[in-house]
Amino acid sequence: MEKLDNKHLALYEAKGGIVGVDGSTNRVGGAYPHFVEVFQGLAKSTLINEDPIYMADIHSPLFSDIPKNILEEDAKKEKERETKNRLLSDIEVKVALEAAKKYKPYGIIMDGSLIRYYIYSYDLWMELRNECEERGIILLGVIKDIKTTIIGEILGEVYPEFKINAYDRELLFGILDYGEVIVIEDEVNSKKESGYSSVFMRSSLSPTVIGMDIIDSQKPYLEEMSRLVFTLTPENSRGVPLWLDLVDKEVQISDAIMKNLLERYLDRDIYERFFVSERARRTL
Amino acid sequence: MKVVGITTQQEVFVGSRTRNFRINEFIIIEDPQQKELMGEVVEAHTFNRYIPLNIGGDFIDNSVLESLKSLGYNIDEETIYIGKVRLLNEALYPVLTGSDIRLPKFHEVKDLMIKATKEEGLVLGTIRNTDDMAVEMDQEFQNLLYTYEDEGLCQQREIPFILDLKSMHQYPHIGVFGGSGSGKSFGLRVLLEELMQHNIPTIVLDPHFEMDFSETASYFEDKTLDFTDRFKCLQVGYHVGVKFQDLSAQDLKNLLDAASNITDAMNNAVDVLFKNRDSFQSFYNRLRMLIEAQEEGSLDKIENRIREADNEEERKAWIERRELYLSYDKTCPYSSVRGIMWRLKRLDNEGIFSKDIREIEEGLQSGKLIVVQGNTRILQVFSTYLLNNLYHKRRDYKDSLYKNTVTDYFPPFIVVTDEAHNFAPKGYNSPSKSILKEISQEGRKYGVFLILATQRPTLLDETITAQLNTKFIFRTVRASDIQTIKEETDLTVEETRRLPYLRTGDVFISSASMGRTIFARIRAAITSSPHTENPFDELKNKEKEDEEKFMNIIKDKLPIMETDLIQLISEIEKEFNITFTKDTLEDRLKILSQKGLISREETIFGYRYIMSNDE
């Protein structure tokens, strides 16, 4: 795979630039249900430096939208994780949608697999998908930690005697050359039915492999987008495009910010009563 | 631009997203609760949060940044600029974080920067990093000088540094410190040029024969200022010397010691033999006769000489010698007297005793700069005598004013010396040290000031260093000297850390009269030192010159047969009065032919040198 040259990139600039989207979450407090979670999503365009799109949401089991008895223990942990994932993917899709409308970029690179949005925020995601298809905005997900088992499964089918039981990331570690790409045939892609096409790529000198998802209608752009990601990834990095790293860094909600926010906007009594864990008071 | 971070009453950090800060820049902090506070940037940093210094972690390569730039994102825009600012005057309360910052206007800093007008002070250079403020500077401070930068001679762009001459009375004496090549001698030269322009009587002790002001520097196209009438170079022993009658025993011993180190015994012998108001002749005769007497060996033999004298004169002479022998032989051993004798002769041969210092006095009286030249040893001793003499003349005059007696007028003056650690060394005694020390301690009252330059402030006497109220500190690399500077000046830690990296001609000026340290650049000197030619250029030029000379001699003699060399030598000797041996002539012809200036060809009779073809 070749890197894109600057002329090519200038073309992207002319067509509206590239937007990076990432979300972040942080929580303050102790165990369930005494905590507050803050979600933040950011869409940042390479073109327009001022006024990036931020969105935030807040959640605490104590103040849930759904009326329920918080003392009921059943399946609450599972529920909570789901709520968290839902809120985070919601907010990411929301900023992406806003960015698509506001910036009209050439492409949007999302941090993480697109399948998350399909699972957790189906309605919003479909809206974004339609919007992008209509406007011709390429939608790409970059997965830093691939969790699929596509290759392992196929190997298992072909050589059943080996009883292969491994994740793709384990199998591909150090196998690909710098810049080498595996395109996954749609027939074997488990994400197919959700409407995605995927590739694996070694994008830096580090032996790990990253994954990329694109919506199936835009599959012809997959190679071009892979090259873009490859171009934007520093040779000696972990394999993540620098732009996503920058967005990630800006969207991050630090512990200090969380603490300050709560101390400032919450009544001290409520704050101390509900959200300060014993652990946080430890000084030794 | 805002105040950021935790502040104190003395120091704050300021941050900006657009403007880089410079060290030694002045800024004004508009604290809403206190009045405007003025501060100076003492440290400057830049920082980009996306390009972290993360050893072992991800390293962002240039190609990716380039690519991002093509996509319309410039990572440099994320750079933030941070400066550490020290307030000139302590604030009553810690500065409010978030206060706005602006650059001062010229009139706001004028009192801080400029203490004197051009007429009242020495225009020595520019204050660095003040070009922003200098834009609205008053006419009288503009275009006073040129600076010499990397790109050549530059018009003045910054606020001038003018050393207030009158404040010397309150804060006397100047020290000029800096390693070799740091611009110290240049700084001294500029200082002296200014003194000459003000017609200040000045004595320069110049062991390097470099303080000549008759040549205009090559970078000035037209002769802007002529100093020829304002200074005078005088060489010890040639133009000026010591008046023997004025010498004290101590002076004489110092002088002899300068000729060659003297022993304790000789020291003692001088004390015994030297009489006040001795003339050179009388002292010399006394020594000579004593030696002759001692050479006889014993009193008996001298008595013999007296008895056997041919005439009355000789008899008288020997009686005199007997007297000397009787009074001095016990205390003055023969070898010591001999030692004194030959040292005295040596000094006399150098001409020291045949001249006096009248020319220097006259020069000072008429407000000139007098450069006294000589080798270091002689200069050390001569300066002792000279400074003692002049200082006391000035002192007598001043004292007589109080006592209402009449003494000749003698003007106040400034004493300047390079390599001052030779004249007033720390740790051991040198003849000139005591007078320099005296001037440093009480010269102020009599209007006698010192300007001492040295590359080793550590080796300079501490009492004197302590009296230097204004210090020019050029680049210094030696750790021990930096330590001394740290102790002796009000330079901050940050500033001393910069000392080894200063550019040539950049200087910290720590002055009691200014109350703070100023970072300045010395202006371009109008005149140039006679030692500026590169010695390697000199070698090249000399070689070329010799070649041309030789070429001229033999040009008409070409072609030259190898066999005719002897005859050629005698011809040259006759015509040019230069003698070659056969070998040297042959050598030089060979060299010329190697360089292609002439060619050498083989004939049946041997080699023949002819004019080169291309000529």
PDB file of C-alpha atoms in Angstrom, chain A residues 3-4 6 9-10 12-13 17-18 44-47 49 228 231-238 242-243 245-246 249-250, chain B residues 17 47-52 56-75 77-78:
ATOM      1  CA  LYS A   3       0.927   6.535   1.034  1.00  0.00           C
ATOM      2  CA  LEU A   4      -1.099   9.292  -0.537  1.00  0.00           C
ATOM      3  CA  ASN A   6       0.126  15.791  -0.799  1.00  0.00           C
ATOM      4  CA  LEU A   9      -4.610  15.230   0.175  1.00  0.00           C
ATOM      5  CA  ALA A  10      -5.064  18.767  -1.088  1.00  0.00           C
ATOM      6  CA  TYR A  12      -9.552  16.166   0.065  1.00  0.00           C
ATOM      7  CA  GLU A  13      -9.033  19.547   1.567  1.00  0.00           C
ATOM      8  CA  GLY A  17     -11.454  17.962   4.618  1.00  0.00           C
ATOM      9  CA  ILE A  18     -11.605  15.046   6.954  1.00  0.00           C
ATOM     10  CA  LYS A  44     -13.021  17.956  14.692  1.00  0.00           C
ATOM     11  CA  SER A  45     -12.375  18.948  11.126  1.00  0.00           C
ATOM     12  CA  THR A  46      -8.900  19.290   9.673  1.00  0.00           C
ATOM     13  CA  LEU A  47     -10.127  22.359   7.860  1.00  0.00           C
ATOM     14  CA  ASN A  49      -9.879  24.837  13.475  1.00  0.00           C
ATOM     15  CA  LEU A 228      -5.581   7.803   3.864  1.00  0.00           C
ATOM     16  CA  THR A 231      -0.793   8.179   5.345  1.00  0.00           C
ATOM     17  CA  LEU A 232      -1.971   9.772   8.536  1.00  0.00           C
ATOM     18  CA  THR A 233      -0.367   7.188  10.792  1.00  0.00           C
ATOM     19  CA  PRO A 234       3.112   7.969  12.070  1.00  0.00           C
ATOM     20  CA  GLU A 235       5.566   5.257  11.159  1.00  0.00           C
ATOM     21  CA  ASN A 236       6.718   4.725  14.716  1.00  0.00           C
ATOM     22  CA  SER A 237       3.375   4.899  16.461  1.00  0.00           C
ATOM     23  CA  ARG A 238       0.957   2.295  17.761  1.00  0.00           C
ATOM     24  CA  LEU A 242      -2.554  10.934  14.327  1.00  0.00           C
ATOM     25  CA  TRP A 243      -5.737  12.819  13.664  1.00  0.00           C
ATOM     26  CA  ASP A 245      -5.144  10.674  18.510  1.00  0.00           C
ATOM     27  CA  LEU A 246      -5.485  14.441  18.495  1.00  0.00           C
ATOM     28  CA  LYS A 249      -6.735  13.853  23.406  1.00  0.00           C
ATOM     29  CA  GLU A 250      -9.078  16.790  23.160  1.00  0.00           C
TER      30      GLU A 250
ATOM     31  CA  ARG B  17      -1.308  31.537  21.638  1.00  0.00           C
ATOM     32  CA  PHE B  47       4.941  24.105  24.028  1.00  0.00           C
ATOM     33  CA  ASN B  48       2.748  22.077  21.725  1.00  0.00           C
ATOM     34  CA  ARG B  49       0.495  19.652  23.466  1.00  0.00           C
ATOM     35  CA  TYR B  50       0.245  17.469  20.395  1.00  0.00           C
ATOM     36  CA  ILE B  51       3.943  17.019  19.983  1.00  0.00           C
ATOM     37  CA  PRO B  52       4.856  15.694  23.382  1.00  0.00           C
ATOM     38  CA  GLY B  56      10.082   5.654  24.072  1.00  0.00           C
ATOM     39  CA  GLY B  57       6.494   6.486  23.174  1.00  0.00           C
ATOM     40  CA  ASP B  58       4.956   7.396  19.862  1.00  0.00           C
ATOM     41  CA  PHE B  59       7.006   9.750  17.849  1.00  0.00           C
ATOM     42  CA  ILE B  60       5.217  11.847  15.318  1.00  0.00           C
ATOM     43  CA  ASP B  61       7.031  11.911  12.046  1.00  0.00           C
ATOM     44  CA  ASN B  62       7.193  14.806   9.730  1.00  0.00           C
ATOM     45  CA  SER B  63       5.459  13.174   6.795  1.00  0.00           C
ATOM     46  CA  VAL B  64       2.275  12.763   8.800  1.00  0.00           C
ATOM     47  CA  LEU B  65       2.346  16.397   9.876  1.00  0.00           C
ATOM     48  CA  GLU B  66       2.891  17.360   6.254  1.00  0.00           C
ATOM     49  CA  SER B  67      -0.071  15.240   5.248  1.00  0.00           C
ATOM     50  CA  LEU B  68      -2.242  16.841   7.885  1.00  0.00           C
ATOM     51  CA  LYS B  69      -1.139  20.219   6.619  1.00  0.00           C
ATOM     52  CA  SER B  70      -2.305  19.235   3.162  1.00  0.00           C
ATOM     53  CA  LEU B  71      -5.624  18.357   4.697  1.00  0.00           C
ATOM     54  CA  GLY B  72      -5.816  21.876   6.025  1.00  0.00           C
ATOM     55  CA  TYR B  73      -4.631  21.359   9.574  1.00  0.00           C
ATOM     56  CA  ASN B  74      -1.508  23.098  10.778  1.00  0.00           C
ATOM     57  CA  ILE B  75      -0.274  21.662  14.018  1.00  0.00           C
ATOM     58  CA  GLU B  77      -1.270  26.649  15.392  1.00  0.00           C
ATOM     59  CA  GLU B  78      -1.596  24.615  18.537  1.00  0.00           C
TER      60      GLU B  78
END
